[in-house]
C-alpha atoms as one frame of an Amber mdcrd trajectory, in Angstrom:
protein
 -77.274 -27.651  37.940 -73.532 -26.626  38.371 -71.035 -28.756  36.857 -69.481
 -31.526  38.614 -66.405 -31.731  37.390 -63.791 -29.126  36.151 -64.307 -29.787
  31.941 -61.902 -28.555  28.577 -63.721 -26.264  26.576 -62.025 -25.930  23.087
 -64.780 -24.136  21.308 -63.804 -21.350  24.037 -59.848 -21.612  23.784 -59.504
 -18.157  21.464 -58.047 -14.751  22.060 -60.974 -13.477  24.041 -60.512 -15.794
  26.848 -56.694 -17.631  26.302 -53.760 -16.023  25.104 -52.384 -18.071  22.414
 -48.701 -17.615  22.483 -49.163 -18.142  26.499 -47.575 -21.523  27.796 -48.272
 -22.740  31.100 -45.875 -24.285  33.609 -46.846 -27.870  34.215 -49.689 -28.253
  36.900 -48.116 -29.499  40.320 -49.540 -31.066  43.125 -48.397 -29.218  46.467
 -46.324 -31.990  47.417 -44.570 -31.351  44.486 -44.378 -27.661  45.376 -43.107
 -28.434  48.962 -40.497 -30.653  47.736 -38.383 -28.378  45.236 -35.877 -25.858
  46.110 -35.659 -27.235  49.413 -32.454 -25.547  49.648 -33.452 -22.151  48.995
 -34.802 -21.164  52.538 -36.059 -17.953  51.588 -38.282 -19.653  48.869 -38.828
 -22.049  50.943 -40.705 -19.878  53.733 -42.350 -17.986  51.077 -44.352 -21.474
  49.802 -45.481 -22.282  53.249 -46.739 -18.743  54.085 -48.696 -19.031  50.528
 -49.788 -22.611  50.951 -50.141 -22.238  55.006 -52.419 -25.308  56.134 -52.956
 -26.978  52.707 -49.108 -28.129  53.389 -49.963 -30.129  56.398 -53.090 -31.536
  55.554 -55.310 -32.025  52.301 -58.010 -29.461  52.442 -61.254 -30.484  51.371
 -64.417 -28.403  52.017 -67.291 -30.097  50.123 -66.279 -33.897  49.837 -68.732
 -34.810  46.887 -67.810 -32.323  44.769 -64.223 -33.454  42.731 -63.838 -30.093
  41.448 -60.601 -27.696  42.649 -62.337 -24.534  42.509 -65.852 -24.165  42.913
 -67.350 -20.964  42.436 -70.135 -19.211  44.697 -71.109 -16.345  43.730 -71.160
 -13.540  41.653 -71.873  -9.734  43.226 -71.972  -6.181  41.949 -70.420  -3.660
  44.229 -71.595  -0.225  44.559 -70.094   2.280  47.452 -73.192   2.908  48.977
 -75.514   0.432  47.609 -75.935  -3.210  49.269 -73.973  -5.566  46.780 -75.996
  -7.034  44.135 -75.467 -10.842  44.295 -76.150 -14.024  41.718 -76.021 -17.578
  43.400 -73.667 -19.365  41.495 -74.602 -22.695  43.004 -77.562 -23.733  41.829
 -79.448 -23.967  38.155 -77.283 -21.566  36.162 -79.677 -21.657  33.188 -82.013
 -19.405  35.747 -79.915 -16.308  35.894 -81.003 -14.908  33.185 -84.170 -14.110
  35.339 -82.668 -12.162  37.668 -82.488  -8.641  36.338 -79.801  -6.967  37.707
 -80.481  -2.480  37.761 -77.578  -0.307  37.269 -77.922   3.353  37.191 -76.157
   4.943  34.290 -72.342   6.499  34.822 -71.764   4.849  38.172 -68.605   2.991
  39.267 -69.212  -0.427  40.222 -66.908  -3.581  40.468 -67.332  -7.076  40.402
 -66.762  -9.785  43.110 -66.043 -13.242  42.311 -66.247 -15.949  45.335 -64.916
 -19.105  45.064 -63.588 -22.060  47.616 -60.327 -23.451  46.105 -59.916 -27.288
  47.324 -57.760 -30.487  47.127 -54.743 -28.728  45.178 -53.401 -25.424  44.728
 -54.743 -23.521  41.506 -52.741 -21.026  38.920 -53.813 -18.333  37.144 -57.090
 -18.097  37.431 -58.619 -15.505  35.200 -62.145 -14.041  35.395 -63.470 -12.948
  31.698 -66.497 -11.224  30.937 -68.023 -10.270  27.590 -71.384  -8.411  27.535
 -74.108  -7.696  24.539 -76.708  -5.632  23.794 -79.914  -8.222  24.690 -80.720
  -8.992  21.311 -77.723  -7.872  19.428 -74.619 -10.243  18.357 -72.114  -7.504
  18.508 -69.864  -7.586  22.082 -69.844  -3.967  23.031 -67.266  -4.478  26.044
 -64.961  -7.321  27.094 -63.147  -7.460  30.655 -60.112 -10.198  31.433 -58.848
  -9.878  34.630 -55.812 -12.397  35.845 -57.142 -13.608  39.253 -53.683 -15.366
  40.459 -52.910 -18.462  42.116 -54.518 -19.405  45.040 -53.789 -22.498  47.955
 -56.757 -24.624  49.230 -58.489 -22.862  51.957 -61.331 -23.955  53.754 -62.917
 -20.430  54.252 -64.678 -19.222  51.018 -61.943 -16.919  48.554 -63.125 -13.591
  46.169 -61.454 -11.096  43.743 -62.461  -8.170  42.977 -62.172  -6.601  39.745
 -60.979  -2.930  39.397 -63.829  -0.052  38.945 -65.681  -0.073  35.670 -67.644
   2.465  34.619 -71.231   2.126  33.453 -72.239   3.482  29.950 -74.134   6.874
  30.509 -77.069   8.455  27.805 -79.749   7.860  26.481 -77.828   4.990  23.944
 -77.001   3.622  26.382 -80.255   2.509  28.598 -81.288  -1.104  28.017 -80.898
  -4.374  28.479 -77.428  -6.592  28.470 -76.631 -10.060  28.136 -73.152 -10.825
  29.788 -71.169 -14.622  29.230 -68.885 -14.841  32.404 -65.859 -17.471  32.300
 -63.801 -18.468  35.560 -61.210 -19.977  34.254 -57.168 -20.780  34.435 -53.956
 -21.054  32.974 -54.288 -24.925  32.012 -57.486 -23.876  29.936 -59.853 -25.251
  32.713 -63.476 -23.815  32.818 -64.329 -23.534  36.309 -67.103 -22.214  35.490
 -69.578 -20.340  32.250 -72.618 -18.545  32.753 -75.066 -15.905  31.755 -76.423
 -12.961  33.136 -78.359  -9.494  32.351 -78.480  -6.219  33.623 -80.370  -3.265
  32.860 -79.134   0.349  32.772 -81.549   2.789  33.654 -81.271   6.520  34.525
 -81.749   5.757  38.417 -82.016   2.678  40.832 -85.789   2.855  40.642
């Protein structure tokens, strides 16, 4: 089952996923945020416009779950194809058995959803290294900063810039791919695995 609680993960604090001459600014709590700079009016009206309601009340969309950012789903996006979508909710170590079909040389982006709760988040970063199934070697890596995002009680998504799909015959097969949701303060939001299969058509 998902996590139930936003956990460290040293064994994944390395170059692929942190930068290591990176230091981040001291989490806050938005109180905190609303009180500084109180002065500075035009600061002042930018924080409420990017915290909006989470600065008059605490917003909490799924009460049992402590987490800040809990993270819904994963889709591919193809312009004219309906969006290819992994439930991110449920028993991650089941993913792998859902065989995602990609048709070689197309462009095709990835959308991340997520509910951000309780406080606001910073830096989130979505990073994505994919293998050859049954090969070691990573033959492409992806880190995308995500931003900072307020508590919302409607459901949140980025969505990563067009990648291109490997084309040839090399390049048909089968890929395992090790997605991490994670943040500035090293947080894992979330870690899980995937596949895909490139093929010379949809069929």
């Amino acid at each position: 089952m998902a996590e139930t609680e936003t956990k460290h993960h040293p064994e994944h604090h390395d170059e692929d996923v942190h930068d290591a001459n990176y230091q981040a600014p001291p989490e806050k709590t938005i109180e905190e945020i609303m009180a500084a700079d109180q002065e500075d009016e035009s600061l002042r009206r930018y924080k409420e416009t990017l915290l909006g309601a989470a600065q008059a009340e605490k917003i909490i969309v799924e009460p049992n779950d402590p987490r800040k950012v809990i993270v819904k789903k994963l889709a591919l996006v193809v312009e004219g194809r309906p969006d290819m979508e992994l439930d991110l909710t449920g028993d991650l170590t089941q993913l792998k058995k859902q065989l995602f079909v990609i048709k070689e040389g197309v462009q095709y982006k990835v959308r991340i959803d997520f509910i951000v709760q309780r406080e606001i988040v910073h830096g989130l970063k979505y990073v994505q290294k994919t293998s050859r199934l049954g090969v070691t070697v990573v033959v492409d890596k992806m880190k995308h900063m995500v931003g900072s995002y307020p508590p919302k009680k409607e459901i949140q998504f980025y969505l990563t810039p067009a990648e291109e799909a490997p084309s040839g015959t090399l390049s048909r097969g089968t890929y395992s791919v090790r997605s991490v949701f994670t943040d500035d303060d090293k947080h894992i939001h979330l870690e899980w695995d995937w596949t895909f299969e490139i093929k010379k058509d949809w069929a």
